[in-house]
Amino acid sequence: MTRQSRTVPAGSERSLHQAYDTALLDLDGVVYAGGHAIAHAVESLAVAREGGMHLAYVTNNALRTPDAVAEHLTELGIPTEAGEVITSAQAVARLIADQVEPGSKVLVVGGEGLRVALRERGLVPVESADEEGLAAVVQGYGGPDLAWGRFAEAAYAVNRGVPWFASNTDLTIPGARGIGPGNGAAVEVVRIATGAEPQVAGKPLPPMHRETVLRTGAERPLVVGDRLDTDIEGAFNGEVDSLLVLTGVTDAVQLLRAEPRHRPTYVDRDLRGLLAGQPEVVEHAGGWRCGGWTAVHADGRLDVEPAGGAGPGDPVDGLRALCAAAWSRAGDGVYADDVEKALAKLGF
């Protein structure tokens, strides 16, 4: 089955940390939320590394430098070197450097991660739209305290015809207190003020995939993320397999409604999914069976029931079966009330 025609979550007899050589892990919502590690992340990543899997951390968050991210991960109990961190700041810096002269001035609307990445590419970060010889404007997540005037500075430059770049366009970002506005929301502010469109580097677009491949050298990568529209779509665009974990932005309702480019290869509750095989989803009695659950999609309605025998088992198996039922008949439509009723049986 090609990724373009995926209608069923894949199975794997081997544990994922043995079937793939490198995990390309998103950070926010996968490894940590705010300043705290997500449950089971530290232990799962340690076992995966001990089993021979290379770990690389790939984030659309351009705020912090790779050194700072590595230090944070190490403090959380996940020993990490700066070279194992790939950010959208690095991807957008390379994108800009490919289009301007070495030593060019770039107006920065964002955090230190952008400034460090630009210097790495031989570019000069500046703060004002009035800088003589300004070659580009770049926007990246600057944290909750980024001043409103920074958006105005970007708009002044873009309205004068200066090329505009964005590290990423994630509308939201997960944190310790919940879901907040991401860099995409800030990009919209400048878009409204200028009518322009930025060149974007981050997931799910090719510049981020290129940056990741160049920096990791992965041969059998597995993208691990919590977002359908960045992590999973990025894997789809890069033609590599993916694991969606339900610890961040995407919930079970969104997963069932996923269009083809947003359908992950594998689904699991959290990073413990790296350490196990994935059960096969098979056609059964006019529906789909996974583990101790059977799901059906009939007359535009979804339902799931225990398959009998020793009991229903893992609710995630039921979710996998529901994915197959929903994705295989997506053209018929899936109604919200039926989705919620079916998921309630599984505790989602």
Short mmCIF file of C-alpha atoms in Angstrom, two decimals:
data_model
loop_
_atom_site.label_atom_id
_atom_site.label_comp_id
_atom_site.label_asym_id
_atom_site.label_seq_id
_atom_site.Cartn_x
_atom_site.Cartn_y
_atom_site.Cartn_z
CA MET A 1 0.00 0.00 0.00
CA THR A 2 1.37 3.44 -0.90
CA ARG A 3 1.27 6.28 1.57
CA GLN A 4 -0.94 8.21 -0.84
CA SER A 5 -3.63 5.53 -0.61
CA ARG A 6 -3.34 4.66 3.11
CA THR A 7 -6.65 3.51 4.52
CA VAL A 8 -5.45 1.33 7.41
CA PRO A 9 -2.84 1.94 10.14
CA ALA A 10 0.13 -0.34 9.50
CA GLY A 11 1.26 -3.21 11.66
CA SER A 12 4.82 -4.17 12.56
CA GLU A 13 5.97 -7.48 14.00
CA ARG A 14 9.23 -5.86 15.13
CA SER A 15 9.31 -3.10 17.71
CA LEU A 16 9.59 0.27 16.00
CA HIS A 17 12.93 1.09 17.62
CA GLN A 18 14.35 -2.02 15.94
CA ALA A 19 12.56 -1.60 12.60
CA TYR A 20 13.87 1.97 12.03
CA ASP A 21 17.38 3.35 12.48
CA THR A 22 16.46 6.92 13.45
CA ALA A 23 13.53 8.52 15.26
CA LEU A 24 12.89 12.07 14.05
CA LEU A 25 11.10 13.29 17.14
CA ASP A 26 9.03 16.41 17.49
CA LEU A 27 9.49 18.06 20.89
CA ASP A 28 6.48 20.12 22.01
CA GLY A 29 3.66 17.71 22.75
CA VAL A 30 5.77 14.60 22.17
CA VAL A 31 8.80 14.74 24.49
CA TYR A 32 7.80 17.64 26.72
CA ALA A 33 5.09 20.21 27.35
CA GLY A 34 6.44 23.47 28.68
CA GLY A 35 9.16 22.72 31.19
CA HIS A 36 8.14 19.16 31.99
CA ALA A 37 8.69 15.81 30.31
CA ILE A 38 5.58 14.03 29.07
CA ALA A 39 4.77 10.81 30.90
CA HIS A 40 6.86 7.81 29.77
CA ALA A 41 9.01 9.91 27.42
CA VAL A 42 12.29 9.77 29.36
CA GLU A 43 12.22 6.02 29.99
CA SER A 44 11.01 5.15 26.49
CA LEU A 45 13.69 7.19 24.74
CA ALA A 46 16.40 5.70 26.97
CA VAL A 47 15.36 2.16 26.06
CA ALA A 48 15.12 3.05 22.36
CA ARG A 49 18.64 4.53 22.39
CA GLU A 50 20.05 1.55 24.29
CA GLY A 51 18.47 -0.68 21.64
CA GLY A 52 20.46 1.04 18.90
CA MET A 53 18.01 3.64 17.62
CA HIS A 54 19.47 7.06 16.88
CA LEU A 55 17.39 9.90 18.33
CA ALA A 56 17.10 13.25 16.57
CA TYR A 57 14.89 16.06 17.81
CA VAL A 58 13.16 17.97 15.01
CA THR A 59 11.17 21.01 16.06
CA ASN A 60 9.31 23.80 14.33
CA ASN A 61 9.87 25.97 17.42
CA ALA A 62 12.53 28.49 16.37
CA LEU A 63 12.79 30.23 19.74
CA ARG A 64 15.65 28.34 21.38
CA THR A 65 19.06 27.38 20.07
CA PRO A 66 20.04 23.71 19.61
CA ASP A 67 22.39 24.13 22.59
CA ALA A 68 19.55 25.36 24.78
CA VAL A 69 17.21 22.58 23.61
CA ALA A 70 19.89 19.94 24.25
CA GLU A 71 20.52 21.35 27.71
CA HIS A 72 16.81 21.29 28.50
CA LEU A 73 16.45 17.69 27.33
CA THR A 74 19.49 16.65 29.34
CA GLU A 75 18.02 18.31 32.44
CA LEU A 76 14.83 16.31 31.89
CA GLY A 77 16.88 13.10 31.93
CA ILE A 78 17.37 12.67 28.17
CA PRO A 79 21.11 13.08 27.44
CA THR A 80 21.33 15.07 24.21
CA GLU A 81 24.02 16.81 22.16
CA ALA A 82 23.30 20.03 20.26
CA GLY A 83 24.01 18.22 16.98
CA GLU A 84 21.02 15.95 17.64
CA VAL A 85 18.63 18.93 17.52
CA ILE A 86 17.28 20.25 14.20
CA THR A 87 15.14 23.39 14.27
CA SER A 88 13.04 25.31 11.77
CA ALA A 89 15.37 28.25 12.49
CA GLN A 90 18.21 26.25 10.91
CA ALA A 91 16.02 25.30 7.95
CA VAL A 92 14.89 28.87 7.26
CA ALA A 93 18.42 30.22 7.68
CA ARG A 94 19.64 27.83 4.97
CA LEU A 95 16.66 28.81 2.78
CA ILE A 96 17.56 32.50 3.10
CA ALA A 97 21.29 31.92 2.61
CA ASP A 98 20.56 30.15 -0.68
CA GLN A 99 18.92 33.34 -2.00
CA VAL A 100 20.99 36.26 -0.67
CA GLU A 101 24.65 37.25 -0.64
CA PRO A 102 26.91 36.14 2.24
CA GLY A 103 26.99 38.78 4.96
CA SER A 104 23.51 40.09 4.10
CA LYS A 105 21.40 41.80 6.76
CA VAL A 106 18.23 40.01 7.87
CA LEU A 107 15.51 41.61 10.02
CA VAL A 108 14.64 39.16 12.81
CA VAL A 109 11.20 38.94 14.39
CA GLY A 110 11.65 36.12 16.85
CA GLY A 111 14.05 34.70 19.41
CA GLU A 112 17.70 33.84 19.85
CA GLY A 113 17.37 30.57 17.96
CA LEU A 114 16.83 32.52 14.73
CA ARG A 115 19.79 34.81 15.34
CA VAL A 116 22.17 31.95 16.03
CA ALA A 117 21.00 30.03 12.95
CA LEU A 118 21.44 33.07 10.70
CA ARG A 119 24.98 33.68 11.98
CA GLU A 120 25.76 30.01 11.34
CA ARG A 121 24.96 30.68 7.67
CA GLY A 122 27.07 33.85 7.51
CA LEU A 123 24.13 36.27 7.70
CA VAL A 124 23.77 39.34 9.94
CA PRO A 125 20.67 39.62 12.19
CA VAL A 126 19.33 43.16 12.60
CA GLU A 127 16.42 44.72 14.49
CA SER A 128 15.17 47.58 12.30
CA ALA A 129 13.34 47.78 8.99
CA ASP A 130 15.34 50.95 8.30
CA GLU A 131 18.70 49.14 8.08
CA GLU A 132 20.47 50.04 4.86
CA GLY A 133 20.78 47.11 2.46
CA LEU A 134 18.24 44.95 4.25
CA ALA A 135 18.04 41.68 2.27
CA ALA A 136 15.30 39.70 4.05
CA VAL A 137 12.79 39.56 6.88
CA VAL A 138 12.42 36.37 8.92
CA GLN A 139 9.75 35.47 11.46
CA GLY A 140 9.95 32.71 14.05
CA TYR A 141 8.28 31.94 17.36
CA GLY A 142 9.45 34.54 19.87
CA GLY A 143 7.65 33.39 22.99
CA PRO A 144 4.64 34.94 24.75
CA ASP A 145 6.46 38.21 25.50
CA LEU A 146 7.33 39.16 21.91
CA ALA A 147 6.47 42.86 21.58
CA TRP A 148 3.69 43.90 19.20
CA GLY A 149 6.02 46.46 17.67
CA ARG A 150 8.14 43.67 16.20
CA PHE A 151 5.25 42.71 13.90
CA ALA A 152 4.98 46.33 12.77
CA GLU A 153 8.72 46.35 12.02
CA ALA A 154 8.31 43.28 9.82
CA ALA A 155 5.31 44.82 8.05
CA TYR A 156 7.24 48.05 7.28
CA ALA A 157 10.00 46.06 5.59
CA VAL A 158 7.71 43.66 3.71
CA ASN A 159 5.60 46.56 2.43
CA ARG A 160 8.80 48.04 0.99
CA GLY A 161 9.37 44.87 -1.01
CA VAL A 162 11.90 43.09 1.22
CA PRO A 163 11.62 39.27 0.82
CA TRP A 164 9.76 37.68 3.72
CA PHE A 165 10.51 34.27 5.27
CA ALA A 166 8.92 32.32 8.11
CA SER A 167 10.43 29.49 10.11
CA ASN A 168 7.02 27.78 10.27
CA THR A 169 3.31 28.52 10.29
CA ASP A 170 2.02 26.37 13.18
CA LEU A 171 -1.05 28.24 14.41
CA THR A 172 -0.79 26.75 17.90
CA ILE A 173 1.86 25.51 20.29
CA PRO A 174 1.29 23.21 23.31
CA GLY A 175 2.57 24.28 26.72
CA ALA A 176 2.31 23.38 30.37
CA ARG A 177 -0.93 25.40 30.75
CA GLY A 178 -2.55 24.28 27.50
CA ILE A 179 -2.58 25.23 23.82
CA GLY A 180 -1.41 28.75 22.95
CA PRO A 181 -0.90 30.75 19.73
CA GLY A 182 2.10 29.69 17.67
CA ASN A 183 4.24 31.39 15.06
CA GLY A 184 1.57 30.91 12.41
CA ALA A 185 -0.70 33.26 14.34
CA ALA A 186 2.06 35.89 14.35
CA VAL A 187 2.65 35.36 10.63
CA GLU A 188 -1.05 36.06 10.03
CA VAL A 189 -0.64 39.48 11.68
CA VAL A 190 2.02 40.48 9.15
CA ARG A 191 0.11 38.87 6.28
CA ILE A 192 -2.96 40.96 7.10
CA ALA A 193 -0.86 44.14 7.27
CA THR A 194 0.95 43.51 3.97
CA GLY A 195 -1.09 41.16 1.77
CA ALA A 196 2.17 39.29 1.15
CA GLU A 197 3.01 35.59 1.45
CA PRO A 198 6.21 34.38 3.15
CA GLN A 199 8.48 31.58 2.04
CA VAL A 200 8.12 28.94 4.76
CA ALA A 201 10.79 26.46 5.80
CA GLY A 202 9.38 24.36 8.65
CA LYS A 203 7.40 21.14 8.73
CA PRO A 204 5.59 19.97 6.65
CA LEU A 205 7.49 21.67 3.82
CA PRO A 206 10.55 20.34 1.92
CA PRO A 207 13.20 22.73 3.39
CA MET A 208 12.74 21.20 6.84
CA HIS A 209 12.93 17.66 5.49
CA ARG A 210 16.09 18.57 3.57
CA GLU A 211 17.67 20.09 6.69
CA THR A 212 16.82 17.01 8.73
CA VAL A 213 18.28 14.58 6.18
CA LEU A 214 21.45 16.65 5.80
CA ARG A 215 22.02 16.80 9.55
CA THR A 216 21.07 13.23 10.56
CA GLY A 217 22.01 11.03 7.60
CA ALA A 218 19.06 8.77 8.49
CA GLU A 219 18.53 5.79 6.17
CA ARG A 220 15.35 4.30 7.72
CA PRO A 221 13.78 7.24 9.57
CA LEU A 222 10.55 7.24 11.52
CA VAL A 223 8.90 10.62 12.08
CA VAL A 224 7.32 10.81 15.54
CA GLY A 225 4.90 13.65 16.20
CA ASP A 226 1.67 14.90 17.70
CA ARG A 227 0.42 17.09 14.84
CA LEU A 228 -1.25 15.91 11.65
CA ASP A 229 -0.63 19.11 9.71
CA THR A 230 3.11 19.36 10.40
CA ASP A 231 4.69 16.11 11.62
CA ILE A 232 2.52 13.62 9.76
CA GLU A 233 2.12 15.69 6.60
CA GLY A 234 5.87 16.32 6.66
CA ALA A 235 6.50 12.57 6.73
CA PHE A 236 4.02 12.14 3.87
CA ASN A 237 5.81 14.81 1.82
CA GLY A 238 9.17 13.21 2.56
CA GLU A 239 7.83 9.72 1.78
CA VAL A 240 8.86 8.27 5.15
CA ASP A 241 6.85 6.44 7.80
CA SER A 242 5.36 8.13 10.84
CA LEU A 243 4.09 7.47 14.35
CA LEU A 244 1.39 9.72 15.81
CA VAL A 245 1.32 9.96 19.60
CA LEU A 246 -1.75 11.32 21.35
CA THR A 247 0.09 13.43 23.93
CA GLY A 248 -0.14 16.82 22.23
CA VAL A 249 -2.32 18.74 19.80
CA THR A 250 -4.10 15.99 17.84
CA ASP A 251 -7.02 14.23 19.48
CA ALA A 252 -8.81 11.06 18.46
CA VAL A 253 -11.63 12.90 16.65
CA GLN A 254 -9.15 14.75 14.43
CA LEU A 255 -7.31 11.51 13.73
CA LEU A 256 -10.46 9.77 12.52
CA ARG A 257 -11.23 12.70 10.21
CA ALA A 258 -7.70 12.85 8.77
CA GLU A 259 -7.36 13.30 5.03
CA PRO A 260 -4.88 11.00 3.25
CA ARG A 261 -1.79 13.23 3.67
CA HIS A 262 -2.51 13.48 7.40
CA ARG A 263 -2.83 9.74 8.09
CA PRO A 264 0.05 8.33 10.12
CA THR A 265 1.61 4.95 9.48
CA TYR A 266 1.25 4.02 13.15
CA VAL A 267 -0.81 5.30 16.08
CA ASP A 268 -0.03 5.00 19.78
CA ARG A 269 -0.89 6.65 23.06
CA ASP A 270 2.63 7.92 23.85
CA LEU A 271 6.33 7.23 23.23
CA ARG A 272 6.05 3.72 24.65
CA GLY A 273 4.85 2.94 21.14
CA LEU A 274 8.48 3.04 19.98
CA LEU A 275 9.29 0.01 22.09
CA ALA A 276 6.64 -2.37 20.84
CA GLY A 277 5.39 -3.88 17.64
CA GLN A 278 2.21 -2.51 16.17
CA PRO A 279 -0.78 -4.86 15.94
CA GLU A 280 -2.16 -5.56 12.50
CA VAL A 281 -5.55 -4.18 11.49
CA VAL A 282 -7.47 -6.72 9.38
CA GLU A 283 -10.81 -6.85 7.62
CA HIS A 284 -13.33 -8.80 9.66
CA ALA A 285 -17.06 -9.46 9.23
CA GLY A 286 -17.69 -6.40 7.10
CA GLY A 287 -15.56 -4.19 9.35
CA TRP A 288 -12.06 -3.97 10.75
CA ARG A 289 -10.53 -5.81 13.67
CA CYS A 290 -7.48 -4.90 15.78
CA GLY A 291 -6.68 -6.77 18.97
CA GLY A 292 -9.86 -7.17 20.97
CA TRP A 293 -11.95 -4.63 19.05
CA THR A 294 -13.99 -4.57 15.85
CA ALA A 295 -15.04 -1.32 14.13
CA VAL A 296 -17.56 -0.74 11.35
CA HIS A 297 -18.59 2.17 9.14
CA ALA A 298 -22.07 1.72 7.74
CA ASP A 299 -24.60 4.26 6.48
CA GLY A 300 -22.25 7.09 7.39
CA ARG A 301 -22.00 5.94 11.00
CA LEU A 302 -19.01 4.67 12.98
CA ASP A 303 -19.19 2.12 15.76
CA VAL A 304 -16.79 -0.08 17.71
CA GLU A 305 -17.43 -3.12 19.88
CA PRO A 306 -15.36 -5.66 21.81
CA ALA A 307 -14.51 -8.55 19.52
CA GLY A 308 -15.32 -11.12 22.17
CA GLY A 309 -13.08 -13.79 23.59
CA ALA A 310 -10.87 -12.73 26.50
CA GLY A 311 -12.16 -9.14 26.61
CA PRO A 312 -11.70 -5.92 24.68
CA GLY A 313 -8.04 -5.29 25.54
CA ASP A 314 -6.15 -2.10 24.72
CA PRO A 315 -8.42 0.84 23.78
CA VAL A 316 -5.73 2.05 21.34
CA ASP A 317 -6.39 -1.12 19.33
CA GLY A 318 -10.01 -0.01 19.12
CA LEU A 319 -8.88 3.39 17.90
CA ARG A 320 -6.72 1.76 15.21
CA ALA A 321 -9.73 -0.28 14.07
CA LEU A 322 -11.85 2.87 14.01
CA CYS A 323 -9.22 4.60 11.88
CA ALA A 324 -9.44 1.80 9.33
CA ALA A 325 -13.23 1.98 9.33
CA ALA A 326 -13.24 5.77 8.94
CA TRP A 327 -10.39 6.10 6.44
CA SER A 328 -11.58 3.28 4.19
CA ARG A 329 -15.01 4.91 3.80
CA ALA A 330 -14.08 8.58 4.21
CA GLY A 331 -15.98 9.55 1.08
CA ASP A 332 -19.24 8.59 2.80
CA GLY A 333 -18.70 11.12 5.58
CA VAL A 334 -18.36 10.59 9.32
CA TYR A 335 -20.73 12.50 11.56
CA ALA A 336 -19.46 14.19 14.72
CA ASP A 337 -21.95 12.61 17.10
CA ASP A 338 -21.15 9.11 15.85
CA VAL A 339 -17.40 9.74 16.19
CA GLU A 340 -17.80 10.88 19.77
CA LYS A 341 -20.11 8.02 20.72
CA ALA A 342 -17.71 5.45 19.29
CA LEU A 343 -14.68 7.04 20.97
CA ALA A 344 -16.51 7.21 24.31
CA LYS A 345 -16.65 3.41 24.32
CA LEU A 346 -12.85 3.44 24.22
CA GLY A 347 -12.37 6.16 26.82
CA PHE A 348 -11.11 8.76 24.35
#
